[in-house]
């Protein structure tokens, strides 16, 4: 998703802005640009493609200046090209924007009627023109921004400069993230703390509808009605090291291998020899959980898959009804909310527009409370939830989510166990499940040891156009996640099915050109799964089977060299453990196919627009 960096400093800001944009590349984008104020002029450079292409243009003709704004754009209104790239400049004003303005067509028509000629197809140019109009009518930059954002419907994070007000940048946010970086004699704006990690670790998170004005020595926040407001300064925990790629070829590979550490951190000081520790979901969290009679879990993409696993877990062990739904559906339908239902939002970024909007919507729907399971402590989802459990995955840079998923499962495992104990799960069973969960980091380490064999297996997919993934029970969502990983980064069309559903349609697709990946941990459903695999074998499909050491009876089901088994650590944690070989498979297929693994085409990391 679009990224914003802005700076006011004594030194030249263009190199800082470019470094900030590079730190935001992980969000996904298709063009980049920056604008800097020179006395009496706005200097701007933009390019379609990567930040380094824009940087090369800048370096060919660099310009000095201590006030600037910069942007990576992920196209929404208008194709990705230089004309639509930000910053947009109208008259005295340059502006960068992340989000979507819903009433832009109407505002655009009104501006056209007043004689404005648009250079681009973007909603952003509309905002720029409106601010410029007000400045030309005599308002200062801050007043012009305030008056303009009051007329906007939709979501925005913006940074704006005025040619005739050097030394000032004005930012504003609603429904899209923006924070202030506080430096010494210089201040910054950024889409997230990572953008600013090279210049400061002191950050101010803006609230919804805030407008902020930064100069070299001052940061002043205003509410939408123009009244000054106080916002606390935090020390950001994001470190430059955490966003280094180190010895790994891609961030995704690094993040896959960080999973034992990330899961261990997520469990640390939350589970002990006697079970889940008290109130890990927040002060009085256990009292709220004790009242819960059902759960609605809302999320998108990979986080949604984590929710699906939790449904199997919570219904089995806590005997509470759970519904799981993608946020973009939930927010627009009239869900029935039985009494004492807990709303659970799962999100890596905590800024996903649909998830955030669904959570806001839930506040009108009579839930007992909201719980956020999230990786970014100061994100909007976390700030607006009643209860929270942070995953401690650390920054996830690869667009395809990996360690975020397994840490979400660790967090949801804790939730399951706490709910189950409160509802009288047999103590011996409870402690056995706790032991399994505590063992998850080790089990993931064992699964990672399969990498060399998986890299070999990946060769079977290079020329394939399609693949099927099968699982049953709590491992069906694992198949969904495996298919999502493969399609996202290798561009191979992949579908996942609960294995028992195969003969109700998808079996028609199976022939010798169809690889079928089966997630086959031992357990009560293994015999059923084997019958489904027979159905595939009988149609000549090429089976690739991931089994655990207890499932040796699967020998002979898969093609030669295509059955891998390992120690899964138990049926409860199997979904988290079996995800790992599927992540590695997708990763190695993508590497062999030569795709842009960390920034796959058309995708963005943090989807802050609807
Ligand atoms: C897939 C992926 C996306 C995200 C989804 C939700 O690899 O990364 O499907 O899971 O966009 O994002 P968060 O978890 O940040 O709400």
Coordinates of C-alpha atoms and ligand atoms in Angstrom, one line a residue:
X1 CA 0.0 0.0 0.0
X2 CA 1.1 3.6 -0.5
X3 CA 3.9 4.9 1.7
X4 CA 4.5 8.4 2.9
X5 CA 7.6 10.1 4.2
X6 CA 8.0 13.8 4.9
X7 CA 10.8 15.8 6.6
X8 CA 11.7 19.3 7.8
X9 CA 15.4 19.6 8.6
X10 CA 18.3 21.9 8.3
X11 CA 20.1 19.3 6.1
X12 CA 19.0 18.4 2.6
X13 CA 16.0 16.1 3.0
X14 CA 15.8 14.3 -0.4
X15 CA 18.4 11.5 0.6
X16 CA 16.4 11.0 3.9
X17 CA 13.2 10.8 2.0
X18 CA 14.6 8.3 -0.4
X19 CA 16.0 6.2 2.4
X20 CA 12.6 6.3 4.1
X21 CA 10.8 5.2 0.9
X22 CA 13.2 2.3 0.6
X23 CA 12.3 1.2 4.1
X24 CA 8.6 1.3 3.0
X25 CA 9.1 -0.7 -0.2
X26 CA 7.8 -3.8 1.6
X27 CA 4.3 -2.3 1.6
X28 CA 4.1 -2.8 -2.2
X29 CA 3.8 -0.1 -4.7
X30 CA 4.1 0.7 -8.4
X31 CA 5.5 4.2 -8.7
X32 CA 7.5 6.6 -6.5
X33 CA 8.2 10.3 -6.2
X34 CA 9.3 13.2 -4.0
X35 CA 9.1 17.0 -3.9
X36 CA 11.3 19.4 -2.1
X37 CA 10.9 23.2 -1.6
X38 CA 13.6 25.5 -3.0
X39 CA 13.3 29.2 -2.5
X40 CA 10.2 30.2 -4.6
X41 CA 9.8 26.8 -6.3
X42 CA 8.7 23.2 -5.8
X43 CA 11.2 20.7 -7.2
X44 CA 9.7 17.3 -8.0
X45 CA 10.9 13.9 -9.4
X46 CA 8.7 10.9 -10.1
X47 CA 9.0 7.6 -11.8
X48 CA 7.0 4.5 -12.5
X49 CA 8.5 1.4 -11.0
X50 CA 10.9 1.1 -8.2
X51 CA 12.2 3.7 -5.8
X52 CA 15.7 3.2 -7.3
X53 CA 14.4 4.3 -10.7
X54 CA 13.1 7.6 -9.1
X55 CA 16.4 7.9 -7.1
X56 CA 18.5 7.5 -10.3
X57 CA 16.5 10.4 -11.8
X58 CA 17.0 12.5 -8.7
X59 CA 20.8 11.7 -8.6
X60 CA 21.1 12.7 -12.3
X61 CA 19.9 16.2 -11.3
X62 CA 19.9 16.5 -7.5
X63 CA 18.4 19.5 -5.7
X64 CA 18.9 20.8 -2.2
X65 CA 16.2 21.8 0.3
X66 CA 15.2 21.1 3.9
X67 CA 11.4 20.7 3.4
X68 CA 10.1 17.7 1.5
X69 CA 7.5 15.0 1.0
X70 CA 7.8 11.6 -0.7
X71 CA 5.6 8.7 -1.7
X72 CA 5.3 5.2 -3.0
X73 CA 2.0 4.7 -4.8
X74 CA 0.0 1.6 -5.1
X75 CA -2.5 2.4 -7.8
X76 CA -6.2 2.8 -7.0
X77 CA -7.5 5.7 -9.1
X78 CA -5.7 5.8 -12.4
X79 CA -3.0 3.4 -13.8
X80 CA 0.5 3.2 -12.4
X81 CA 2.4 5.8 -14.5
X82 CA 4.5 8.9 -13.9
X83 CA 1.6 11.4 -14.3
X84 CA -0.5 9.6 -11.7
X85 CA 2.5 9.2 -9.3
X86 CA 2.7 11.5 -6.2
X87 CA 3.5 14.1 -5.2
X88 CA 0.8 16.0 -7.0
X89 CA 1.4 19.7 -7.5
X90 CA -1.3 22.3 -8.1
X91 CA -0.2 26.0 -7.9
X92 CA 1.7 26.5 -4.7
X93 CA 0.9 23.1 -3.2
X94 CA 2.5 19.7 -3.3
X95 CA 0.8 16.7 -1.7
X96 CA 1.2 13.0 -1.1
X97 CA -1.8 10.8 -0.2
X98 CA -2.5 7.3 1.0
X99 CA -6.2 6.2 0.9
X100 CA -9.3 6.7 -1.2
X101 CA -11.5 9.8 -1.3
X102 CA -15.0 8.5 -1.9
X103 CA -16.6 11.8 -2.8
X104 CA -13.8 12.8 -5.2
X105 CA -15.9 12.6 -8.4
X106 CA -18.3 15.2 -7.0
X107 CA -15.5 17.4 -5.8
X108 CA -13.7 17.1 -9.1
X109 CA -16.7 18.2 -11.0
X110 CA -17.1 21.2 -8.8
X111 CA -13.4 22.1 -9.3
X112 CA -13.8 21.7 -13.1
X113 CA -16.8 23.9 -13.0
X114 CA -14.6 26.5 -11.4
X115 CA -12.1 26.2 -14.2
X116 CA -9.5 23.7 -12.8
X117 CA -7.9 21.5 -15.4
X118 CA -6.7 18.2 -14.1
X119 CA -3.4 16.7 -15.1
X120 CA -4.0 13.2 -13.6
X121 CA -6.8 10.8 -13.0
X122 CA -6.3 10.7 -9.3
X123 CA -8.4 11.6 -6.3
X124 CA -5.3 13.0 -4.8
X125 CA -5.1 15.9 -7.3
X126 CA -8.6 16.9 -6.2
X127 CA -7.4 17.4 -2.7
X128 CA -4.3 19.2 -3.8
X129 CA -6.4 21.6 -5.9
X130 CA -8.8 22.3 -3.1
X131 CA -6.0 23.1 -0.7
X132 CA -4.4 25.3 -3.3
X133 CA -7.6 27.2 -3.9
X134 CA -8.0 28.0 -0.2
X135 CA -4.4 29.1 0.1
X136 CA -4.8 31.4 -2.9
X137 CA -7.9 32.7 -1.2
X138 CA -5.7 33.7 1.8
X139 CA -5.7 30.8 4.2
X140 CA -2.5 29.5 5.7
X141 CA -1.4 25.9 4.8
X142 CA -2.7 24.4 8.1
X143 CA -6.1 26.2 7.8
X144 CA -6.4 25.2 4.2
X145 CA -5.7 21.6 5.0
X146 CA -8.2 21.6 7.9
X147 CA -10.9 23.1 5.8
X148 CA -10.3 20.7 3.0
X149 CA -10.2 17.4 5.0
X150 CA -13.5 18.4 6.6
X151 CA -15.2 18.1 3.2
X152 CA -13.7 14.7 2.4
X153 CA -15.4 11.3 2.7
X154 CA -13.3 8.3 2.7
X155 CA -9.8 7.5 4.0
X156 CA -6.6 9.5 3.8
X157 CA -3.2 10.0 5.2
X158 CA -1.6 13.1 3.6
X159 CA 1.5 15.2 3.8
X160 CA 1.4 18.7 2.3
X161 CA 3.8 21.5 1.6
X162 CA 3.3 25.1 0.4
X163 CA 5.9 26.7 -1.9
X164 CA 5.6 29.9 0.0
X165 CA 5.7 28.4 3.5
X166 CA 9.1 26.6 3.6
X167 CA 10.0 24.9 6.9
X168 CA 6.4 23.6 7.4
X169 CA 4.8 20.3 6.5
X170 CA 1.2 19.6 7.4
X171 CA -0.1 16.1 7.8
X172 CA -3.6 14.6 8.4
X173 CA -5.0 11.2 8.8
X174 CA -8.4 9.4 8.8
X175 CA -8.6 5.7 8.3
X176 CA -5.0 5.4 7.1
X177 CA -1.9 5.4 9.2
X178 CA 0.4 8.4 9.8
X179 CA 2.8 9.1 12.6
X180 CA 5.3 11.8 13.5
X181 CA 9.0 11.1 14.0
X182 CA 10.5 13.5 16.5
X183 CA 14.1 14.3 15.8
X184 CA 16.6 16.9 17.2
X185 CA 16.2 20.1 15.3
X186 CA 14.3 18.1 12.6
X187 CA 10.9 16.4 12.4
X188 CA 9.3 13.8 10.2
X189 CA 6.1 12.2 9.1
X190 CA 5.9 8.6 8.0
X191 CA 3.4 5.8 7.3
X192 CA 5.0 3.7 9.9
X193 CA 7.9 3.7 12.3
X194 CA 10.0 1.7 9.9
X195 CA 10.1 4.6 7.4
X196 CA 11.8 6.7 10.1
X197 CA 14.0 4.1 11.8
X198 CA 17.1 5.6 10.2
X199 CA 16.4 9.1 11.6
X200 CA 14.6 8.7 14.9
X201 CA 13.0 6.2 17.3
X202 CA 10.8 8.8 19.0
X203 CA 7.3 8.7 17.5
X204 CA 3.9 10.2 18.0
X205 CA 0.9 8.2 16.8
X206 CA -1.8 10.4 15.4
X207 CA -5.4 9.7 16.3
X208 CA -8.2 9.5 13.7
X209 CA -9.0 12.9 12.2
X210 CA -5.9 14.5 13.6
X211 CA -4.1 17.3 11.6
X212 CA -0.4 17.9 12.5
X213 CA 2.0 20.7 11.6
X214 CA 5.7 20.1 11.8
X215 CA 8.5 22.5 11.6
X216 CA 12.2 21.9 12.5
X217 CA 11.6 22.6 16.2
X218 CA 7.9 22.0 16.7
X219 CA 5.2 19.4 16.4
X220 CA 1.7 20.6 17.0
X221 CA -1.3 18.3 16.6
X222 CA -4.9 19.7 16.0
X223 CA -8.2 18.0 16.1
X224 CA -10.5 18.4 13.1
X225 CA -12.2 21.5 14.6
X226 CA -8.7 23.1 14.7
X227 CA -8.2 22.9 18.5
X228 CA -4.6 22.1 19.6
X229 CA -4.3 18.6 21.0
X230 CA -1.7 16.7 23.1
X231 CA -0.5 13.3 21.9
X232 CA 2.1 11.2 23.7
X233 CA 5.6 10.6 22.4
X234 CA 6.6 6.9 22.3
X235 CA 9.9 5.1 21.9
X236 CA 9.5 2.9 18.8
X237 CA 10.7 -0.7 19.2
X238 CA 11.4 -1.0 15.5
X239 CA 15.1 -1.3 15.1
X240 CA 17.2 -1.0 11.9
X241 CA 18.5 -4.5 12.5
X242 CA 15.0 -6.0 12.5
X243 CA 14.5 -4.8 9.0
X244 CA 17.9 -6.0 7.6
X245 CA 17.8 -9.0 5.3
X246 CA 21.1 -10.4 6.7
X247 CA 22.4 -13.6 5.1
X248 CA 19.0 -14.5 3.5
X249 CA 18.2 -14.1 -0.1
X250 CA 14.8 -12.7 0.5
X251 CA 12.9 -11.2 3.5
X252 CA 10.3 -14.0 3.1
X253 CA 13.0 -16.6 3.6
X254 CA 14.4 -14.8 6.6
X255 CA 10.9 -14.5 8.1
X256 CA 10.1 -18.2 7.6
X257 CA 13.3 -19.0 9.5
X258 CA 12.5 -16.5 12.2
X259 CA 9.4 -18.4 13.2
X260 CA 10.8 -20.4 16.1
X261 CA 12.0 -17.2 17.7
X262 CA 8.8 -15.2 16.8
X263 CA 6.5 -18.0 18.2
X264 CA 8.7 -18.3 21.3
X265 CA 8.5 -14.6 21.9
X266 CA 4.7 -14.7 21.4
X267 CA 4.4 -17.4 24.1
X268 CA 6.9 -15.9 26.5
X269 CA 5.6 -15.0 29.9
X270 CA 2.1 -16.0 28.8
X271 CA 2.2 -19.8 29.3
X272 CA 4.0 -21.7 32.1
X273 CA 4.1 -25.2 33.6
X274 CA 0.6 -24.7 35.1
X275 CA -1.0 -23.3 32.0
X276 CA -1.9 -19.9 30.6
X277 CA -0.9 -17.0 32.9
X278 CA -3.7 -14.7 34.2
X279 CA -5.0 -11.7 32.3
X280 CA -2.7 -12.0 29.3
X281 CA -5.4 -10.3 27.2
X282 CA -5.5 -7.2 29.4
X283 CA -6.5 -6.1 32.8
X284 CA -9.7 -8.0 33.8
X285 CA -9.4 -9.9 30.5
X286 CA -10.1 -13.2 32.1
X287 CA -13.3 -11.9 33.7
X288 CA -14.5 -10.8 30.2
X289 CA -13.5 -14.2 28.7
X290 CA -15.4 -16.0 31.4
X291 CA -18.6 -14.4 30.3
X292 CA -18.2 -15.2 26.6
X293 CA -20.9 -17.5 25.1
X294 CA -19.6 -17.4 21.5
X295 CA -17.0 -15.7 19.2
X296 CA -17.1 -13.9 15.9
X297 CA -13.7 -13.8 14.3
X298 CA -13.1 -11.2 11.6
X299 CA -10.0 -10.8 9.4
X300 CA -8.6 -10.8 5.9
X301 CA -6.3 -13.1 3.9
X302 CA -3.8 -15.0 5.9
X303 CA -5.1 -13.7 9.1
X304 CA -8.6 -15.0 8.1
X305 CA -7.0 -18.5 7.7
X306 CA -5.6 -18.2 11.3
X307 CA -9.2 -17.5 12.4
X308 CA -10.4 -20.6 10.6
X309 CA -8.0 -22.8 12.5
X310 CA -9.1 -21.2 15.8
X311 CA -12.7 -22.1 15.0
X312 CA -11.8 -25.8 15.0
X313 CA -9.7 -25.4 18.2
X314 CA -12.2 -23.3 20.2
X315 CA -15.2 -25.4 19.3
X316 CA -13.4 -28.6 20.1
X317 CA -11.8 -27.7 23.3
X318 CA -13.9 -24.8 24.8
X319 CA -17.2 -26.0 23.2
X320 CA -18.1 -22.4 22.3
X321 CA -19.7 -21.6 18.9
X322 CA -17.4 -19.6 16.6
X323 CA -18.0 -18.0 13.3
X324 CA -15.2 -16.7 11.1
X325 CA -15.7 -14.3 8.3
X326 CA -13.7 -12.1 6.0
X327 CA -13.9 -8.5 7.1
X328 CA -15.1 -7.1 3.7
X329 CA -18.2 -9.3 3.9
X330 CA -18.9 -8.9 7.5
X331 CA -18.9 -5.1 7.5
X332 CA -21.6 -4.8 4.9
X333 CA -24.0 -7.4 6.1
X334 CA -26.4 -7.6 9.0
X335 CA -24.8 -10.3 11.1
X336 CA -26.8 -11.7 14.0
X337 CA -25.0 -11.2 17.3
X338 CA -26.1 -13.4 20.1
X339 CA -25.8 -12.2 23.6
X340 CA -22.3 -12.2 25.1
X341 CA -20.5 -12.7 21.9
X342 CA -16.8 -11.7 21.7
X343 CA -15.6 -9.9 18.6
X344 CA -12.1 -10.9 17.6
X345 CA -10.1 -9.0 15.0
X346 CA -7.0 -10.7 13.7
X347 CA -4.5 -8.5 11.8
X348 CA -0.8 -8.5 11.3
X349 CA -0.6 -4.8 10.5
X350 CA -3.6 -3.6 12.6
X351 CA -4.3 -1.1 9.8
X352 CA -6.2 -3.2 7.2
X353 CA -9.0 -1.0 6.2
X354 CA -11.7 -3.7 6.1
X355 CA -10.7 -5.2 9.4
X356 CA -10.6 -1.9 11.1
X357 CA -13.9 -0.8 9.6
X358 CA -15.5 -4.1 10.7
X359 CA -14.2 -3.6 14.2
X360 CA -15.7 -0.1 14.3
X361 CA -19.0 -1.4 12.9
X362 CA -19.0 -4.1 15.6
X363 CA -19.1 -1.4 18.3
X364 CA -22.7 -0.7 17.1
X365 CA -23.7 -4.3 17.1
X366 CA -23.9 -5.1 20.8
X367 CA -20.9 -7.4 21.4
X368 CA -19.7 -8.2 24.8
X369 CA -16.2 -6.8 24.0
X370 CA -13.6 -6.6 21.2
X371 CA -10.3 -8.5 21.2
X372 CA -7.4 -7.6 18.9
X373 CA -4.8 -10.2 17.9
X374 CA -2.2 -8.1 16.2
X375 CA 1.5 -7.6 15.5
X376 CA 1.8 -3.8 15.7
X377 CA 1.2 -2.4 19.2
X378 CA 0.3 1.2 18.3
X379 CA -1.9 0.3 15.3
X380 CA -5.4 1.5 15.0
X381 CA -6.9 -2.0 15.6
X382 CA -5.0 -2.4 18.8
X383 CA -5.8 1.1 20.0
X384 CA -9.5 0.7 19.5
X385 CA -9.9 -2.8 20.9
X386 CA -11.0 -3.5 24.5
X387 CA -8.8 -6.5 24.9
X388 CA -5.5 -7.3 23.1
X389 CA -3.0 -9.9 22.6
X390 CA 0.1 -8.9 20.7
X391 CA 1.9 -11.3 18.5
X392 CA 5.6 -10.6 18.7
X393 CA 6.6 -11.5 15.2
X394 CA 8.7 -8.3 14.7
X395 CA 8.4 -6.4 11.5
X396 CA 7.2 -8.5 8.6
X397 CA 8.6 -7.1 5.4
X398 CA 7.8 -9.8 2.8
X399 CA 4.4 -9.1 1.3
X400 CA 3.4 -12.7 1.8
X401 CA 2.6 -13.3 5.4
X402 CA 4.6 -16.1 7.1
X403 CA 5.7 -15.5 10.7
X404 CA 2.6 -13.3 11.3
X405 CA 0.5 -16.4 10.7
X406 CA 2.2 -18.8 13.0
X407 CA 2.4 -16.2 15.7
X408 CA -1.3 -15.6 15.3
X409 CA -1.9 -19.3 15.7
X410 CA 0.3 -19.2 18.9
X411 CA -1.9 -16.4 20.2
X412 CA -5.1 -18.1 19.2
X413 CA -3.8 -21.3 20.9
X414 CA -3.5 -19.3 24.1
X415 CA -7.0 -17.9 23.7
X416 CA -8.3 -21.4 23.1
X417 CA -6.7 -22.8 26.2
X418 CA -7.8 -20.0 28.4
X419 CA -11.4 -20.3 27.2
X420 CA -11.3 -24.1 27.5
X421 CA -10.0 -24.1 31.0
X422 CA -12.6 -21.6 32.1
X423 CA -15.3 -23.9 30.7
X424 CA -14.0 -27.0 32.5
X425 CA -11.7 -28.8 30.1
X426 CA -10.3 -31.8 31.9
X427 CA -7.1 -30.6 33.7
X428 CA -4.9 -33.4 32.4
X429 CA -6.0 -32.7 28.8
X430 CA -5.6 -29.0 29.4
X431 CA -2.0 -29.4 30.6
X432 CA -1.2 -31.7 27.8
X433 CA -2.4 -29.1 25.2
X434 CA -0.4 -26.4 27.0
X435 CA 2.7 -28.6 26.8
X436 CA 2.1 -29.0 23.0
X437 CA 1.8 -25.3 22.6
X438 CA 4.9 -24.6 24.5
X439 CA 6.7 -27.1 22.3
X440 CA 5.7 -25.2 19.1
X441 CA 8.9 -23.3 18.5
X442 CA 10.9 -26.6 18.6
X443 CA 8.4 -28.3 16.3
X444 CA 8.7 -25.5 13.8
X445 CA 12.5 -25.8 14.0
X446 CA 12.2 -29.5 13.0
X447 CA 9.9 -28.6 10.1
X448 CA 12.4 -26.0 8.9
X449 CA 15.0 -28.7 8.6
X450 CA 13.1 -30.0 5.6
X451 CA 14.2 -27.1 3.5
X452 CA 16.7 -29.0 1.2
X453 CA 14.1 -31.6 0.3
X454 CA 11.4 -29.0 -0.3
X455 CA 13.7 -27.0 -2.5
X456 CA 14.0 -30.2 -4.6
X457 CA 10.3 -30.8 -4.6
X458 CA 9.7 -27.3 -5.9
X459 CA 11.2 -28.2 -9.2
X460 CA 8.1 -30.2 -10.0
X461 CA 6.0 -27.0 -10.0
X462 CA 8.1 -24.8 -12.3
X463 CA 6.0 -25.4 -15.4
X464 CA 2.7 -26.0 -13.8
X465 CA -0.2 -23.7 -14.2
X466 CA -2.5 -25.1 -11.4
X467 CA -2.2 -26.9 -8.1
X468 CA -4.6 -28.3 -5.6
X469 CA -4.1 -28.4 -1.8
X470 CA -6.0 -30.7 0.4
X471 CA -6.4 -31.0 4.2
X472 CA -9.1 -32.0 6.7
X473 CA -10.2 -30.6 10.0
X474 CA -8.0 -27.9 11.5
X475 CA -5.6 -28.6 8.7
X476 CA -8.0 -27.6 6.0
X477 CA -7.2 -23.9 6.7
X478 CA -3.5 -24.9 6.4
X479 CA -4.2 -26.1 2.9
X480 CA -5.9 -22.8 2.2
X481 CA -2.9 -20.9 3.5
X482 CA -0.5 -23.1 1.4
X483 CA -2.5 -22.4 -1.7
X484 CA -2.6 -18.7 -1.0
X485 CA 1.2 -18.6 -0.5
X486 CA 1.8 -20.4 -3.8
X487 CA -0.5 -18.2 -5.9
X488 CA 0.7 -14.9 -4.3
X489 CA 4.4 -15.3 -5.0
X490 CA 4.7 -17.9 -7.8
X491 CA 1.6 -16.8 -9.8
X492 CA 0.5 -20.4 -10.1
X493 CA -3.2 -20.8 -9.8
X494 CA -3.8 -22.8 -6.6
X495 CA -7.0 -23.9 -4.9
X496 CA -7.5 -25.6 -1.5
X497 CA -10.3 -28.0 -0.6
X498 CA -11.3 -29.9 2.4
X499 CA -10.3 -33.3 1.1
X500 CA -13.7 -34.8 1.6
X501 CA -15.1 -32.3 -0.8
X502 CA -13.0 -33.4 -3.7
X503 CA -15.5 -35.8 -5.2
X504 CA -18.1 -33.1 -5.2
X505 CA -16.5 -31.3 -8.1
X506 CA -12.8 -30.5 -8.1
X507 CA -11.9 -34.2 -8.8
X508 CA -12.8 -33.3 -12.4
X509 CA -9.7 -31.2 -12.6
X510 CA -7.3 -34.0 -11.6
X511 CA -5.1 -35.5 -14.3
X512 CA -1.4 -36.1 -14.7
X513 CA -0.8 -32.4 -15.1
X514 CA -2.3 -31.5 -11.7
X515 CA 0.0 -31.5 -8.7
X516 CA -2.0 -32.2 -5.5
X517 CA -0.5 -31.3 -2.2
X518 CA -1.9 -33.0 0.8
X519 CA -1.5 -32.0 4.5
X520 CA -1.6 -35.3 6.3
X521 CA -0.8 -35.3 10.0
X522 CA -1.6 -38.4 11.9
X523 CA -4.8 -38.3 13.9
X524 CA -8.4 -39.4 13.6
X525 CA -8.9 -38.0 10.1
X526 CA -5.9 -39.6 8.5
X527 CA -7.7 -42.7 7.3
X528 CA -10.4 -40.6 5.8
X529 CA -7.8 -38.4 4.1
X530 CA -6.1 -41.6 2.7
X531 CA -9.3 -42.5 0.9
X532 CA -9.4 -39.1 -0.7
X533 CA -5.7 -39.5 -1.8
X534 CA -6.6 -42.8 -3.4
X535 CA -9.2 -40.9 -5.4
X536 CA -6.5 -38.6 -6.7
X537 CA -4.1 -41.5 -7.4
X538 CA -6.7 -43.3 -9.4
X539 CA -7.0 -40.3 -11.7
X540 CA -3.2 -40.0 -12.3
X541 CA -2.8 -36.8 -10.2
X542 CA 0.7 -36.2 -8.9
X543 CA 0.5 -36.4 -5.1
X544 CA 2.9 -34.5 -2.9
X545 CA 2.3 -35.5 0.7
X546 CA 3.4 -33.8 3.9
X547 CA 3.0 -36.3 6.8
X548 CA 4.3 -36.6 10.3
X549 CA 6.4 -39.4 11.5
X550 CA 3.4 -41.2 12.9
X551 CA 1.8 -41.5 9.5
X552 CA 4.3 -43.9 7.9
X553 CA 1.3 -45.8 6.4
X554 CA 1.3 -43.0 3.8
X555 CA 4.4 -44.4 2.1
X556 CA 3.5 -45.3 -1.4
X557 CA 0.8 -42.7 -1.8
X558 CA 2.9 -40.0 -3.2
X559 CA 5.1 -39.9 -6.3
X560 CA 8.7 -40.9 -5.7
X561 CA 10.5 -38.4 -3.5
X562 CA 7.3 -36.5 -3.0
X563 CA 6.4 -37.6 0.5
X564 CA 8.1 -35.8 3.3
X565 CA 7.5 -36.6 6.9
X566 CA 8.6 -35.0 10.1
X567 CA 7.8 -34.8 13.8
X568 CA 4.7 -32.5 14.1
X569 CA 4.6 -32.2 17.9
X570 CA 1.0 -33.3 18.3
X571 CA -2.4 -32.8 16.7
X572 CA -3.2 -29.5 18.5
X573 CA -0.2 -27.6 17.1
X574 CA -0.1 -29.5 13.8
X575 CA -1.7 -26.7 11.8
X576 CA 1.1 -24.3 12.8
X577 CA 3.8 -26.8 12.1
X578 CA 2.4 -28.1 8.8
X579 CA 2.2 -24.5 7.5
X580 CA 6.0 -24.3 7.5
X581 CA 6.7 -26.8 4.7
X582 CA 4.0 -25.2 2.6
X583 CA 5.6 -21.7 3.1
X584 CA 8.9 -23.2 2.0
X585 CA 7.4 -24.9 -1.0
X586 CA 5.8 -21.7 -2.2
X587 CA 9.0 -19.8 -1.6
X588 CA 11.2 -22.2 -3.5
X589 CA 8.8 -22.5 -6.4
X590 CA 8.8 -18.7 -6.7
X591 CA 12.5 -18.5 -6.6
X592 CA 12.8 -21.1 -9.4
X593 CA 10.2 -19.2 -11.4
X594 CA 12.2 -15.9 -10.9
X595 CA 9.3 -13.8 -9.5
X596 CA 9.7 -10.8 -7.2
X597 CA 9.3 -12.9 -4.0
X598 CA 9.2 -10.1 -1.5
X599 CA 7.0 -7.7 -3.5
X600 CA 4.8 -9.8 -5.8
X601 CA 3.0 -8.0 -8.6
X602 CA -0.2 -6.2 -7.8
X603 CA 0.0 -6.8 -4.1
X604 CA 0.5 -4.6 -1.1
X605 CA 1.6 -5.4 2.4
X606 CA -0.7 -3.4 4.5
X607 CA -4.0 -2.9 2.7
X608 CA -5.2 0.4 4.1
X609 CA -7.7 1.1 1.4
X610 CA -11.0 -0.8 0.9
Ligands
LIG1 C1 -1.1 -12.9 2.5 C2 -1.2 -11.6 3.1 C3 -2.6 -11.0 3.2 C4 -2.8 -10.4 4.6 C5 -4.1 -9.6 4.6 C6 -4.5 -9.1 6.0 O1 0.2 -13.4 2.5 O2 -0.3 -11.1 3.6 O3 -3.6 -11.8 2.8 O4 -2.9 -11.5 5.5 O5 -4.0 -8.5 3.7 O6 -3.5 -8.3 6.5 P1 -3.4 -8.0 8.0 O7 -3.1 -9.3 8.7 O8 -2.3 -7.0 8.2 O9 -4.7 -7.4 8.4

